[in-house]
Amino acid sequence: MVEKIRKVVFPVAGLGSRFLPATKSVPKEMLPVVDRPLIDYAVEEARKAGVEHFVFVTGRGKGAIEDYFDHAFELETTLSERNKEAALKALSTTQLSHGSASFVRQQKPLGLGHAIWCARDIIGDEPFAVILPDELVLHEQGCLAQMVDAWHSHGGNVVAVAEVPDDQVGQYGIVAPGKDDGRIVEVKGLVEKPAVKDAPSRLALTGRYILSPSVFDELKKGAIGAGGEIQLTDAMASTIGSVPFHAVRFDGARFDCGDKAGYLAANIAYALQRDDIGPKLVDLIPQLKDFVLKEC
Ligand code: UTP
């Protein structure tokens, strides 16, 4: 029996249409939060959770992600010749050890569930994690590490959840809760993007999953769900009853960086946390009041 979550899948093949025109030629997952792309934070979070193998589900126009985690020979040699030690050090998070990254192509963005299914041969028959890079969680230990702790206690499927307001319920997969100890919630059902009146709770899936490989048996059916896409939520929902299923209310500040306001808020929050930028930003923020729209 596998006692560790060794592999993570990063689905990065989506269109990023909410960030057009920027995402016409730059993958959404390469948009920077301060000075690191979203995907870099996702890899860091997976590392903190003890993950050893990183699977990227890419698509057309996503080559920059592969290059980012490659050895940049010319750049590193030039920086080294010029004694740019700080710049060289900044590249350290981009190094993945030899053989620890796999890239698989999703030829068409048919949905998150389909993207995960594209990774089936690389994952094989063991439990694995999924991180959506456009959801950031600012926390020392990381969100996935907290979920791995819950998985050691409960096994099966574990998802990260957060309470969302009524007007956001229709943007997320929503949990039908069972037993709830305030942190760990038993998952009795899941509904993808429900109308508020049909939502079984306000507990939304927030882009972090630990999944039993049995989810691939459901994904291979290719059932079309909300928005005409093959939904991971629907495949997970079909496994309820056959594997234990729990949700974790994690610690940390969450930013939905698939949304412009959430992305900008993440940039400010992450910058404020940094010794090199935080104090300068605090000085600049008062000047921004001149830009506030009159009607706000
Ligand atoms: P999103 O729906 O947030 O991303 O999917 P998107 O489709 O790229 O963005 P918008 O809505 O058009 O602005 C969450 C994650 O799943 C990946 C995306 O790349 C993103 O990281 N994804 C989504 C895939 O890999 N394949 C898909 O078919 C759909």
Tab-separated table of N, CA, C and O and ligand atoms in Angstrom, residues 11-19 28-29 57 62 106 108-112 115 132-134, ligand 1:
chain	number	residue	atom	x	y	z
A	11	PRO	N	-2.908	20.854	-13.790
A	11	PRO	CA	-3.564	21.069	-15.085
A	11	PRO	C	-3.319	22.498	-15.540
A	11	PRO	O	-3.714	23.447	-14.853
A	12	VAL	N	-2.630	22.667	-16.663
A	12	VAL	CA	-2.255	24.020	-17.116
A	12	VAL	C	-2.594	24.203	-18.600
A	12	VAL	O	-1.937	24.970	-19.294
A	13	ALA	N	-3.613	23.490	-19.064
A	13	ALA	CA	-3.929	23.516	-20.496
A	13	ALA	C	-5.139	24.394	-20.822
A	13	ALA	O	-5.592	24.415	-21.962
A	14	GLY	N	-5.668	25.097	-19.819
A	14	GLY	CA	-6.887	25.905	-20.051
A	14	GLY	C	-6.604	27.121	-20.925
A	14	GLY	O	-5.454	27.486	-21.188
A	15	LEU	N	-7.663	27.764	-21.369
A	15	LEU	CA	-7.553	28.892	-22.301
A	15	LEU	C	-7.175	30.197	-21.604
A	15	LEU	O	-6.655	31.111	-22.244
A	16	GLY	N	-7.480	30.297	-20.323
A	16	GLY	CA	-7.186	31.547	-19.614
A	16	GLY	C	-7.947	32.721	-20.205
A	16	GLY	O	-7.431	33.844	-20.270
A	17	SER	N	-9.169	32.489	-20.630
A	17	SER	CA	-9.891	33.531	-21.382
A	17	SER	C	-10.210	34.772	-20.547
A	17	SER	O	-10.349	35.860	-21.095
A	18	ARG	N	-10.274	34.623	-19.232
A	18	ARG	CA	-10.585	35.805	-18.405
A	18	ARG	C	-9.418	36.782	-18.347
A	18	ARG	O	-9.577	37.896	-17.886
A	19	PHE	N	-8.252	36.344	-18.776
A	19	PHE	CA	-7.087	37.237	-18.750
A	19	PHE	C	-6.620	37.654	-20.143
A	19	PHE	O	-5.500	38.113	-20.314
A	28	LYS	N	-1.682	31.594	-18.647
A	28	LYS	CA	-2.186	32.184	-17.387
A	28	LYS	C	-1.304	31.771	-16.213
A	28	LYS	O	-1.024	32.562	-15.316
A	29	GLU	N	-0.852	30.527	-16.232
A	29	GLU	CA	-0.077	29.992	-15.103
A	29	GLU	C	1.316	30.620	-15.018
A	29	GLU	O	2.029	30.407	-14.050
A	57	VAL	N	-0.017	19.009	-17.114
A	57	VAL	CA	-0.872	18.726	-18.267
A	57	VAL	C	-0.949	20.016	-19.071
A	57	VAL	O	-1.614	20.971	-18.669
A	62	LYS	N	1.651	26.601	-24.416
A	62	LYS	CA	2.049	26.546	-23.000
A	62	LYS	C	3.526	26.186	-22.830
A	62	LYS	O	3.963	25.805	-21.752
A	106	GLN	N	-2.757	17.888	-23.278
A	106	GLN	CA	-4.213	17.807	-23.478
A	106	GLN	C	-4.478	18.546	-24.789
A	106	GLN	O	-4.372	19.770	-24.850
A	108	LYS	N	-7.069	19.221	-26.532
A	108	LYS	CA	-8.181	20.184	-26.564
A	108	LYS	C	-8.596	20.457	-25.135
A	108	LYS	O	-8.677	19.514	-24.330
A	109	PRO	N	-8.904	21.714	-24.786
A	109	PRO	CA	-9.318	22.005	-23.407
A	109	PRO	C	-10.759	21.559	-23.155
A	109	PRO	O	-11.689	22.360	-23.182
A	110	LEU	N	-10.919	20.268	-22.932
A	110	LEU	CA	-12.274	19.704	-22.804
A	110	LEU	C	-12.783	19.747	-21.371
A	110	LEU	O	-13.851	19.217	-21.078
A	111	GLY	N	-11.997	20.336	-20.477
A	111	GLY	CA	-12.443	20.454	-19.084
A	111	GLY	C	-11.396	19.928	-18.117
A	111	GLY	O	-10.480	19.192	-18.508
A	112	LEU	N	-11.544	20.340	-16.858
A	112	LEU	CA	-10.573	19.958	-15.831
A	112	LEU	C	-10.504	18.434	-15.665
A	112	LEU	O	-9.418	17.858	-15.537
A	115	ALA	N	-8.498	16.981	-18.366
A	115	ALA	CA	-7.066	17.277	-18.185
A	115	ALA	C	-6.437	16.274	-17.211
A	115	ALA	O	-5.354	15.740	-17.458
A	132	LEU	N	-4.558	23.312	-8.657
A	132	LEU	CA	-4.853	24.287	-9.705
A	132	LEU	C	-3.998	25.521	-9.435
A	132	LEU	O	-4.170	26.177	-8.405
A	133	PRO	N	-3.065	25.827	-10.336
A	133	PRO	CA	-2.099	26.898	-10.040
A	133	PRO	C	-2.717	28.281	-9.936
A	133	PRO	O	-2.088	29.188	-9.401
A	134	ASP	N	-3.951	28.453	-10.439
A	134	ASP	CA	-4.524	29.801	-10.349
A	134	ASP	C	-5.208	30.057	-9.009
A	134	ASP	O	-5.765	31.128	-8.792
B	1	UTP	P1	-10.016	27.443	-15.158
B	1	UTP	O1	-11.355	27.273	-15.747
B	1	UTP	O2	-9.877	28.321	-13.974
B	1	UTP	O3	-8.975	27.999	-16.233
B	1	UTP	O4	-9.379	26.037	-14.894
B	1	UTP	P2	-9.133	28.449	-17.710
B	1	UTP	O5	-10.174	27.676	-18.428
B	1	UTP	O6	-7.758	28.432	-18.270
B	1	UTP	O7	-9.537	29.983	-17.496
B	1	UTP	P3	-10.745	30.857	-18.034
B	1	UTP	O8	-11.955	30.431	-17.255
B	1	UTP	O9	-10.858	30.595	-19.523
B	1	UTP	O10	-10.299	32.252	-17.724
B	1	UTP	C1	-8.583	25.745	-13.750
B	1	UTP	C2	-7.262	25.098	-14.152
B	1	UTP	O11	-7.509	23.963	-14.969
B	1	UTP	C3	-6.784	24.044	-16.181
B	1	UTP	C4	-6.473	25.537	-16.371
B	1	UTP	O12	-5.260	25.706	-17.117
B	1	UTP	C5	-6.356	26.047	-14.952
B	1	UTP	O13	-5.032	25.899	-14.444
B	1	UTP	N1	-7.591	23.452	-17.270
B	1	UTP	C6	-8.881	23.820	-17.452
B	1	UTP	C7	-6.989	22.529	-18.104
B	1	UTP	O14	-5.799	22.167	-17.953
B	1	UTP	N2	-7.738	21.984	-19.113
B	1	UTP	C8	-9.025	22.329	-19.328
B	1	UTP	O15	-9.647	21.781	-20.291
B	1	UTP	C9	-9.617	23.266	-18.462
